[in-house]
Coordinates of C-alpha atoms in Angstrom, one line a residue:
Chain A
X1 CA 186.8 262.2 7.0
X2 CA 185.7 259.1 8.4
X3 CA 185.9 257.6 12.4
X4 CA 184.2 254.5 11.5
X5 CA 185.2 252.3 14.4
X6 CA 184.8 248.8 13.1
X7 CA 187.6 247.1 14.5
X8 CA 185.7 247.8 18.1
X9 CA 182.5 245.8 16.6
X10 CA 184.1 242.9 14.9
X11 CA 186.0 242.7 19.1
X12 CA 182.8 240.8 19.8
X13 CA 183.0 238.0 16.9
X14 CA 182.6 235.3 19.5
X15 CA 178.9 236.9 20.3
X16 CA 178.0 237.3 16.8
X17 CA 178.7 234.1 15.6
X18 CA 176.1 232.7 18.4
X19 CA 173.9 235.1 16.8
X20 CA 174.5 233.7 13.0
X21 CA 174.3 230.5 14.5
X22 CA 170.8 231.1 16.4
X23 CA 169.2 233.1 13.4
X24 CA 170.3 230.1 11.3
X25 CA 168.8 227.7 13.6
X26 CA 165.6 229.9 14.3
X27 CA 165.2 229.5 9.8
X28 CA 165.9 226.2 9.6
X29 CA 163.4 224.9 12.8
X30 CA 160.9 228.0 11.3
X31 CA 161.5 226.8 7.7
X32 CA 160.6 223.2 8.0
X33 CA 157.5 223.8 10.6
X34 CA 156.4 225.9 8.1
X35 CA 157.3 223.4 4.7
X36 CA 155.4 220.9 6.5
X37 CA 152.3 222.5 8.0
X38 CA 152.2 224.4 4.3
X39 CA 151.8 221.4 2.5
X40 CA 149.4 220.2 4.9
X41 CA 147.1 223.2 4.6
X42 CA 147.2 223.3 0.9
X43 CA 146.1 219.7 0.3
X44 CA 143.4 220.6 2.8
X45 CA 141.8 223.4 0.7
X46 CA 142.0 221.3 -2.3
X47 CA 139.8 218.9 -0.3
X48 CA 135.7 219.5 -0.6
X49 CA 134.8 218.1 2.6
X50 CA 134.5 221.4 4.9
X51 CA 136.0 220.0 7.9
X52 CA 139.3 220.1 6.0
X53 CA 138.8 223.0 3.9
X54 CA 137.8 225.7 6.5
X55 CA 139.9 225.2 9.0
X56 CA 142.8 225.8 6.5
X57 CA 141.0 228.6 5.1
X58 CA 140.9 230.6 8.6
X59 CA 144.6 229.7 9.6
X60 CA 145.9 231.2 6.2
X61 CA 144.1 233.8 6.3
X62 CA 144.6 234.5 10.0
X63 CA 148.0 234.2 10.0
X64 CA 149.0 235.7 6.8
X65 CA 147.1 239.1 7.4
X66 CA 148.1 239.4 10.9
X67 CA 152.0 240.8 11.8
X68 CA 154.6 238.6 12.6
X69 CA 155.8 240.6 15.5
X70 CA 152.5 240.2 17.3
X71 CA 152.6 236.8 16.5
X72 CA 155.5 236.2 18.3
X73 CA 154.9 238.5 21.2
X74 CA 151.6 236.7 22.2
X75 CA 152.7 233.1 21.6
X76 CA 155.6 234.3 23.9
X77 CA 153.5 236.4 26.8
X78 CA 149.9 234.6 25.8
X79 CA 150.3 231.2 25.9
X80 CA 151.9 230.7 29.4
X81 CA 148.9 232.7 30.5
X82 CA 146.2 230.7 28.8
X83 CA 147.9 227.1 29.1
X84 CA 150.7 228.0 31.3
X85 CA 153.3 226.4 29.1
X86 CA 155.9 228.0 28.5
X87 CA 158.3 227.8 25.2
X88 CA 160.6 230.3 26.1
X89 CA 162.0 233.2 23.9
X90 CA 163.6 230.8 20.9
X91 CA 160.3 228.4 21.4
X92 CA 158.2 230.9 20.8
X93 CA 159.9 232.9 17.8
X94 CA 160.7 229.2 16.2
X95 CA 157.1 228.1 16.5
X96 CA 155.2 231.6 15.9
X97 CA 157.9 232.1 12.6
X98 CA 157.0 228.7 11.9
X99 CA 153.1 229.5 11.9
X100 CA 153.6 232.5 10.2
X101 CA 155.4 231.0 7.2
X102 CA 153.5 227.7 6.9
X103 CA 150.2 230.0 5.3
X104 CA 152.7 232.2 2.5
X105 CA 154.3 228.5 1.7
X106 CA 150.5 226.8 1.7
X107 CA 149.6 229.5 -0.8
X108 CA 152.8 228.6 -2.7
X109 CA 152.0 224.8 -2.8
X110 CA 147.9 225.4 -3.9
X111 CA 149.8 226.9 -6.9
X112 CA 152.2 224.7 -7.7
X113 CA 149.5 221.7 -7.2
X114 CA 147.3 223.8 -9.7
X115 CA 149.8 223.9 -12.0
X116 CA 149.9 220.2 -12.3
X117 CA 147.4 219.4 -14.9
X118 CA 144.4 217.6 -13.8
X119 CA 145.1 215.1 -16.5
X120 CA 147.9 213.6 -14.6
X121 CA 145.8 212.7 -11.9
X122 CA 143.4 211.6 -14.3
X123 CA 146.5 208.8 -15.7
X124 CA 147.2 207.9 -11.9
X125 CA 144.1 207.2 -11.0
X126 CA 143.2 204.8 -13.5
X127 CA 146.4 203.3 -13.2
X128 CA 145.1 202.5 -9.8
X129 CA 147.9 204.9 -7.8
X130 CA 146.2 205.7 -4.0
X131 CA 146.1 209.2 -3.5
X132 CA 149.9 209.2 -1.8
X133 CA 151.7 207.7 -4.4
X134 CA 149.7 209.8 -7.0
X135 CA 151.4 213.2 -4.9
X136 CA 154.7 211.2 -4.4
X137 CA 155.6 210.0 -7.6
X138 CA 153.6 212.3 -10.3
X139 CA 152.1 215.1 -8.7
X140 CA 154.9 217.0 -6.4
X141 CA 158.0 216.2 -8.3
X142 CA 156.1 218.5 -11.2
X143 CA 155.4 220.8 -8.6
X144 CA 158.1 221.1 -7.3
X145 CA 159.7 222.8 -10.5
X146 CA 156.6 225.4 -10.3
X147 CA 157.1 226.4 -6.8
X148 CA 160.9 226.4 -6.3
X149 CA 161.4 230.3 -7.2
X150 CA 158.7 232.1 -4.9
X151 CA 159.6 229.3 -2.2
X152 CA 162.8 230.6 -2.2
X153 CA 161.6 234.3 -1.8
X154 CA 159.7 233.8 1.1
X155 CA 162.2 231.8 2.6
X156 CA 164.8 234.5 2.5
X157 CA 161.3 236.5 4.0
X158 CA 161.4 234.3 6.7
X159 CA 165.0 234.2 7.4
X160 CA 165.1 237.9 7.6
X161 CA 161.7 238.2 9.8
X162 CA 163.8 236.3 12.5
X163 CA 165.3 239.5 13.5
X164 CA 161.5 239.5 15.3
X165 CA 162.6 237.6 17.8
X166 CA 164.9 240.1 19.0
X167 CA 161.9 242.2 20.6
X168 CA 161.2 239.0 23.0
X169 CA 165.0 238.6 23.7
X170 CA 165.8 236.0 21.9
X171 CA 170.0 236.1 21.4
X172 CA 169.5 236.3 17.7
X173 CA 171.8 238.5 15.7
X174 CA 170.2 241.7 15.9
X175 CA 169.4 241.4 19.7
X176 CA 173.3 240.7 19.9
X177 CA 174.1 243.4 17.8
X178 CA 171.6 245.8 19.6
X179 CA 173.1 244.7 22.9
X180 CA 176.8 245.4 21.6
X181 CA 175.7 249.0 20.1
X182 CA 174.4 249.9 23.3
X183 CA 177.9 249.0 24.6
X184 CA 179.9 251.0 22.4
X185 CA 177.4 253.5 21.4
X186 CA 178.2 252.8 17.8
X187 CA 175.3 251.8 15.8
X188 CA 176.2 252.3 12.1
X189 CA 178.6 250.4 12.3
X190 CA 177.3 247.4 14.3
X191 CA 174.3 247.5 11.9
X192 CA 176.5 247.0 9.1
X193 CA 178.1 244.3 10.0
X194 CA 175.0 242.7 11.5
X195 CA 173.4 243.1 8.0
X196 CA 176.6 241.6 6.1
X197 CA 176.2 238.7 8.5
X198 CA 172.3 238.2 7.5
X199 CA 173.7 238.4 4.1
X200 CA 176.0 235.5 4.8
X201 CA 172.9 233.2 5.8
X202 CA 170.2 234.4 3.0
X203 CA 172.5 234.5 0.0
X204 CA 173.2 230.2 0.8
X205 CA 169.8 230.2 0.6
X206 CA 168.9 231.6 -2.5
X207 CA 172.5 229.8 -4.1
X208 CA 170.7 226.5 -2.4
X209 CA 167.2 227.0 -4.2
X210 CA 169.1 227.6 -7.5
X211 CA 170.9 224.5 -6.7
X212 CA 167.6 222.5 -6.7
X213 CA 165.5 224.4 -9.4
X214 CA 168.7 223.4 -11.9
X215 CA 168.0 219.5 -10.3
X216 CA 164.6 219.8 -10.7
X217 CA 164.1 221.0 -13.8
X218 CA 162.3 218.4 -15.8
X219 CA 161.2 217.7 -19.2
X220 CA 157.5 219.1 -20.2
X221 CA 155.7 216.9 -22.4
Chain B
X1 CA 129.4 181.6 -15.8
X2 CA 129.1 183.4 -19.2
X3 CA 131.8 185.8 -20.5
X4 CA 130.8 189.0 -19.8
X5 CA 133.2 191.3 -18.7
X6 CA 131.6 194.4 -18.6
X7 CA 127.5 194.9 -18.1
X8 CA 126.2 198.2 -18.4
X9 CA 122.6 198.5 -17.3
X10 CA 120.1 202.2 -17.8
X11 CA 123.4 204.3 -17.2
X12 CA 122.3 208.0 -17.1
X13 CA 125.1 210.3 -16.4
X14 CA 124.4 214.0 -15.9
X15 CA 126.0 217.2 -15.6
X16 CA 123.6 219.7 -13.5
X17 CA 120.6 219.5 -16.1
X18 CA 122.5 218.8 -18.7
X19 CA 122.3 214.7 -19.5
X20 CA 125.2 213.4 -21.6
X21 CA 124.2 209.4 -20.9
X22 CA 120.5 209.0 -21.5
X23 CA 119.4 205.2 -20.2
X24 CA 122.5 203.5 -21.8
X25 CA 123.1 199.4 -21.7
X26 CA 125.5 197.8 -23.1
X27 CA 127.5 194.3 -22.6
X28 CA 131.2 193.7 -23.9
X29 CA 132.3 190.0 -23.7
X30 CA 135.4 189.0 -23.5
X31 CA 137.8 189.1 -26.4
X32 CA 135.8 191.6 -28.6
X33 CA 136.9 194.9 -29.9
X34 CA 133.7 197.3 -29.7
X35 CA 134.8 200.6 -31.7
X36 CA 132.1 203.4 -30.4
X37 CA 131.6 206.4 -33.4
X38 CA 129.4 208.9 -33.4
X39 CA 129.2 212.9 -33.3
X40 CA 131.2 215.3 -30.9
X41 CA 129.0 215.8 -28.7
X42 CA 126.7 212.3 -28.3
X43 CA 128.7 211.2 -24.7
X44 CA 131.0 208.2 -26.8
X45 CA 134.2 209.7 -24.2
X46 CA 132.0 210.2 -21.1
X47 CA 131.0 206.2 -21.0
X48 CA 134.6 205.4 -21.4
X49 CA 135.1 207.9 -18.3
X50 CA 132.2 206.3 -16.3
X51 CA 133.8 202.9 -17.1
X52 CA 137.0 204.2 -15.8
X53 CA 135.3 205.3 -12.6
X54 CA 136.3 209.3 -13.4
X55 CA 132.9 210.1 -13.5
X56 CA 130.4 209.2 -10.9
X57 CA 126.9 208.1 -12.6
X58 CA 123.7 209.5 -11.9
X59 CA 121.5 206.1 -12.7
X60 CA 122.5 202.7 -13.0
X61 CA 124.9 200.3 -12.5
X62 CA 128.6 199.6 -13.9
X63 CA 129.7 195.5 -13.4
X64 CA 132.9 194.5 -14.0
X65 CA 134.0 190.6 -14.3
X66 CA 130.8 190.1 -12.5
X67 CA 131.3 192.7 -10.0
X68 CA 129.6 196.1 -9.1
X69 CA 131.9 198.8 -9.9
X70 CA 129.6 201.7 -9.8
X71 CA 126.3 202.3 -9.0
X72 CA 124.2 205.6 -9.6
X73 CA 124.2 207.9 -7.2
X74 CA 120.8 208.4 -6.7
X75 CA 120.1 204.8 -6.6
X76 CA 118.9 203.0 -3.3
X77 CA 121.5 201.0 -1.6
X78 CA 125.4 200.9 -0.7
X79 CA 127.8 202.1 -3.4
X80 CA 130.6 199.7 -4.0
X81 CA 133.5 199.8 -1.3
X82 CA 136.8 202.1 -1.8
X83 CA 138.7 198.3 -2.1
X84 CA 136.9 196.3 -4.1
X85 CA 136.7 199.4 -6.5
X86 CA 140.6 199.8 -6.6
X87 CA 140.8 196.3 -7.4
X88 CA 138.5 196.7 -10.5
X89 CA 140.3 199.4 -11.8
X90 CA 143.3 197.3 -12.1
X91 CA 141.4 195.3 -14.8
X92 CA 141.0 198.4 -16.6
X93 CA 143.4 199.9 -18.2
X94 CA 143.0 203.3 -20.6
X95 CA 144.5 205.1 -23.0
X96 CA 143.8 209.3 -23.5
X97 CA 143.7 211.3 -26.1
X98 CA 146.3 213.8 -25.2
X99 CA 148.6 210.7 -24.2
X100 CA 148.9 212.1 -20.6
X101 CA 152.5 210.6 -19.5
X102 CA 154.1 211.5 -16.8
X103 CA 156.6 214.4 -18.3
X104 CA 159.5 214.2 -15.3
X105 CA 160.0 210.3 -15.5
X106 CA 161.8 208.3 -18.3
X107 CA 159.9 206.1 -20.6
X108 CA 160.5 203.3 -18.3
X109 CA 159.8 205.1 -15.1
X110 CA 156.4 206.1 -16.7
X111 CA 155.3 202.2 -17.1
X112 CA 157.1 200.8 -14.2
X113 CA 155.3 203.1 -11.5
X114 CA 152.0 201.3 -11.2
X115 CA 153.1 197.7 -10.9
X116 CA 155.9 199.2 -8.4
X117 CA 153.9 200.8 -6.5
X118 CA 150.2 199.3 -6.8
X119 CA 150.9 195.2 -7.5
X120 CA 154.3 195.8 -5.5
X121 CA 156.5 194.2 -8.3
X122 CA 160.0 194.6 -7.8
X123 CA 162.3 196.8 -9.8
X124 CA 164.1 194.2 -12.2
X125 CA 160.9 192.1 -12.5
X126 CA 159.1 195.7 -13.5
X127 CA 162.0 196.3 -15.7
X128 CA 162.0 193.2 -17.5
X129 CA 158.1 193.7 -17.8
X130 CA 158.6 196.8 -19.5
X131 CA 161.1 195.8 -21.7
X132 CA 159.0 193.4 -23.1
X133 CA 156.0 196.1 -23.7
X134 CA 158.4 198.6 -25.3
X135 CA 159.4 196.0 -27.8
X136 CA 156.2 195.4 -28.9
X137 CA 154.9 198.7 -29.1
X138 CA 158.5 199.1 -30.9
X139 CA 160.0 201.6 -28.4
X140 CA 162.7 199.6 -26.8
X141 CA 165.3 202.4 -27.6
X142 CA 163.3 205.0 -26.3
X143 CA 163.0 203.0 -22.5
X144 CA 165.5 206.0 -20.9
X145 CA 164.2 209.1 -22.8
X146 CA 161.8 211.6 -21.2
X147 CA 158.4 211.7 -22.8
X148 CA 159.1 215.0 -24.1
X149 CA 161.7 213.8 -26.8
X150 CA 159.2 211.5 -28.4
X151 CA 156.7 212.3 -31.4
X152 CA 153.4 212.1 -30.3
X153 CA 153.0 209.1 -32.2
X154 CA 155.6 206.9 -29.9
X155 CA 154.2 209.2 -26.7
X156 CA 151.1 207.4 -27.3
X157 CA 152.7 203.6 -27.8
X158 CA 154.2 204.4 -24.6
X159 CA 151.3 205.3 -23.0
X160 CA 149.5 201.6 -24.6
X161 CA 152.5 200.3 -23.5
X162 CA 152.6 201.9 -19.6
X163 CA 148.3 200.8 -19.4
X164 CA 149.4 197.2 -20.4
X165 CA 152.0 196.9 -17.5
X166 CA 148.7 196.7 -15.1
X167 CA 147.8 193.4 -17.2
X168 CA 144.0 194.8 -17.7
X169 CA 141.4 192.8 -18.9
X170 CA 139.7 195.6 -21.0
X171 CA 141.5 199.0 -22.7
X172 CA 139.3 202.1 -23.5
X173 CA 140.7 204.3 -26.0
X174 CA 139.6 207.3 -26.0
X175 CA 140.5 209.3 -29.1
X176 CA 143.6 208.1 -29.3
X177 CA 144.8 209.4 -32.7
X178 CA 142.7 212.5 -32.4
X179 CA 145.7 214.7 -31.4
X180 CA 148.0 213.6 -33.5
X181 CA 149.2 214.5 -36.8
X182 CA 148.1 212.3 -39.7
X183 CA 151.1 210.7 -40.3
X184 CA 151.9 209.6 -36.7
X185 CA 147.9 208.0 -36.7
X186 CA 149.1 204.6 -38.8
X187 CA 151.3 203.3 -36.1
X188 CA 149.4 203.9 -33.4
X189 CA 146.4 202.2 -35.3
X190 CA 148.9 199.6 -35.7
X191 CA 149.7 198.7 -32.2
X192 CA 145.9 198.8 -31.1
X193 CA 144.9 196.4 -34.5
X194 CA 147.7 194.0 -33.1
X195 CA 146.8 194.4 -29.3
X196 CA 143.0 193.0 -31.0
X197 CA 144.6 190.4 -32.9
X198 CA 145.9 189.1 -29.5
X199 CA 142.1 188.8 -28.3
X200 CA 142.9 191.6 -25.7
X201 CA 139.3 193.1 -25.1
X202 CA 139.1 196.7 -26.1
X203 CA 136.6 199.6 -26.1
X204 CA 137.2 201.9 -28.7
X205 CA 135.8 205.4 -29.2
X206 CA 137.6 206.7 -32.5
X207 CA 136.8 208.9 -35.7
X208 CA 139.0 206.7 -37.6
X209 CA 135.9 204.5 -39.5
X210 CA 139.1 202.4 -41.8
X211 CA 139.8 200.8 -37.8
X212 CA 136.3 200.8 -37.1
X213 CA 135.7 198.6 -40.5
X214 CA 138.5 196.5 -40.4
X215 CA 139.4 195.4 -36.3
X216 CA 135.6 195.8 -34.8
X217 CA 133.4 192.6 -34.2
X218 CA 130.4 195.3 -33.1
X219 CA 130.2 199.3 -34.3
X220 CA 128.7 201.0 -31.8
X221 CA 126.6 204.2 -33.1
X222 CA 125.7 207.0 -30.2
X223 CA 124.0 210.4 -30.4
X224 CA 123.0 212.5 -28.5
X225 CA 124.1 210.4 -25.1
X226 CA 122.0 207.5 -26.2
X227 CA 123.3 204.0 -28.2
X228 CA 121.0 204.5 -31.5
X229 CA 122.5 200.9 -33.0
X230 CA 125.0 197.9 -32.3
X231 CA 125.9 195.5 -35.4
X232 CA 128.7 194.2 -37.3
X233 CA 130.9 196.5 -39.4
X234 CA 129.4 195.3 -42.5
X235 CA 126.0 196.5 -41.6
X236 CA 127.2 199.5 -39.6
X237 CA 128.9 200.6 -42.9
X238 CA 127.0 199.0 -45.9
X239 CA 123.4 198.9 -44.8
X240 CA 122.9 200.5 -41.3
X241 CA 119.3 200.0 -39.9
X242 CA 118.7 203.4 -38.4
X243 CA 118.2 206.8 -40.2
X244 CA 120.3 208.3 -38.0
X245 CA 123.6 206.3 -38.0
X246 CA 123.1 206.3 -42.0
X247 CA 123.2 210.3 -41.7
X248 CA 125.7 210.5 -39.8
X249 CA 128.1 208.4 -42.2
X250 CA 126.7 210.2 -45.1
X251 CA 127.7 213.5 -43.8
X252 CA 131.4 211.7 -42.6
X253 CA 131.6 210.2 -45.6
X254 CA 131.0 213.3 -47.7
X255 CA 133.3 215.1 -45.8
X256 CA 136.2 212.9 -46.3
X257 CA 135.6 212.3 -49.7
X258 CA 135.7 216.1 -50.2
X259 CA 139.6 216.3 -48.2
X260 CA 140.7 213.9 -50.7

């Protein structure tokens, strides 16, 4: 016999939505820091000047053996005390998350890039392509197709790692679903439903990279 | 003003300790077809590559139209500027042996990027532009397809056909029919032998010694990173002046005369 209670849980839909709704956004900000900073970091170890290649080196590094949680925990108590500005609980998760990711995805874009033979930069150059048109318009869109799957992973990583933010406070949904357990003393079941809703914002994603590796896929000659 | 369109003076190109170019000159004027033979080995695809500007040079100087386009690196004195150089590489165009198309854009897409995107050409104007080149590499049905749907033999018309959009003044072949199977090596031959006819200047590194014979004003033998001899065909072929260059097409010779 059962006295699962969920009825009780799924009372407080209004405050669990705001959570799926701040996870989502907490991704999405997280996501593209990351994307961005990523690609930056990996055309920077590809260069051979060591002003650009170190300095990527020891972020990736840094930030990829180094837990999450303390990332976000100092950016959130550290930073006001070293610069004193303050990003606030989201801020801080968004841009720590953000940090975080931005070394996995780097790591993903050095492969993809390496994947692209070096012939094709070969063909640009002496087509007399610059060095962004050459990553534009021949070199990304090939690998693109490489690093789709494994960007997708870690993205769903990422998505999941926002339940971090919860330990600074941030109204994510497993801060609101810890707050409302701690109301009705029912954790199993809020849990459940918390993870169903996580469900209901990683499995888009993983329907969304599958979307794009299907548009993406290109001819190999 | 004479017509010299590319002067190559005591090029040495190196690999750590390793020399490929050993002290080469060498002058194309414009309107010939040089054809460069010569063993695996002797540096024939490296001097396309330092012409190029893929490879910096040791020693030396590269001039284009008149123009530095690369100077050794362990000379004295400035190297040419990151402007000037672009602009000389737009009077170059070249051709690889393993065709090297872009595999995610169409045909078209593949010869319309550089004038796009480097002489800023606008989309029908491209189009047209590369309508014309596909008909006379004979690929005008093929402008939509993705390179991987052609046979090597067309993949490397297109690729003629997508260094020709730039409007060079020179094309280096390197190996061009080297990868492909014998059958497909005719009409490539074909397109480069008409591409001559048209008095477009071409530097030609090639094992294929019928081309050499019949499209080359100057044969160009190399070994061992050095230019042993320069002359006609005829006296490449019939009655070369160095030992070496007569071994060479002894052994080739021998060789092909045993396949068939």
């Amino acid at each position: 016999m059962n006295d699962f209670q969920f009825g009780r849980i799924l009372a407080y839909w209004p405050d669990l939505l705001r959570g799926v709704g701040v996870t989502f956004q907490l991704g999405l900000i997280s996501a593209s820091l990351g994307l961005v900073l990523g690609l930056a970091l990996a055309l920077m170890k590809f260069s051979r000047h060591p002003l650009a290649y170190w300095p990527a080196y020891v972020y990736v590094e840094f930030f990829r053996t180094t837990p999450p949680l303390v990332q976000i925990v100092w950016l959130y108590y550290g930073l006001p005390l070293i610069t004193g500005y303050d990003l606030g609980a989201f801020g801080s998760a968004a841009v720590a998350l953000g940090l975080n990711i931005a070394a996995f995805y780097s790591e993903i874009f050095r492969a993809g890039l390496v994947g692209v033979h070096r012939t094709q930069w070969q063909a640009s150059r002496v087509l007399g392509l610059g060095l962004i048109d050459t990553l534009r318009f021949v070199i990304l869109p090939q690998a693109i197709r490489n690093v789709l799957p494994p960007m997708g992973t870690t993205t769903i990583y990422l998505i999941k790692d926002t339940a971090l933010a919860s330990a600074i406070g941030t109204p994510e949904l497993l801060r609101i679903g810890q707050l409302i357990s701690v109301e009705t003393f029912r954790p199993v079941e809020t849990l459940t439903i918390v993870a169903l809703l996580y469900f209901t914002v990683t499995y888009p994603v993983a329907l969304f990279v599958e979307w794009l590796e299907r548009r993406f896929k290109v001819a190999r000659a | 003003m004479d017509d010299s369109l590319i002067v190559i003076d005591n090029l040495v190109k190196r690999y750590g300790d390793h020399t490929i170019l050993d002290n080469i000159n060498l002058e194309v004027k414009t309107g010939q077809a040089l054809v460069v033979i010569g063993p695996s080995g002797s540096g024939k695809s490296t001097l396309l590559r330092c012409i190029a500007a893929l490879e910096p040079i040791q020693r030396g100087s590269i001039r284009i139209d008149g123009k530095l386009a690369a100077k050794g690196v362990e000379n004295a004195g400035a190297q040419p500027d990151a402007a000037s150089l672009r602009d000389l590489r737009q009077r170059i165009g070249m051709v690889f042996q393993q065709f090297n198309l872009f595999p995610h854009l169409t045909v078209l897409e593949n010869i319309t990027l550089a004038p796009r995107r480097v002489r800023g050409m606008k989309r029908d104007e491209a189009d047209a532009l590369a309508t014309e080149l596909l008909r006379t590499v004979g690929l005008e049905e093929k402008r939509d397809v993705h390179p991987e749907r052609l046979s090597g033999g067309q993949q490397q018309r297109a690729a003629i056909a997508r260094a020709l959009a730039m409007r060079p003044k020179i094309m280096l072949f390197d190996e061009v029919t080297s990868a492909l199977d014998p059958e497909l090596v005719g009409e490539v031959l074909r397109t480069m032998r008409q591409l001559a006819e048209q008095g477009m200047t071409m530097l030609v590194v090639t094992h294929e010694m019928g081309f050499a014979r019949d499209v080359a004003d100057d044969v160009i033998f190399m070994d061992q990173g050095k230019i042993v001899e320069r002359a006609s065909p005829d006296v490449i072929f019939e009655n070369p002046t160095e030992a070496r260059t007569r071994a060479f097409l002894e052994r080739l010779l021998d060789r092909e005369g045993r396949r068939n």
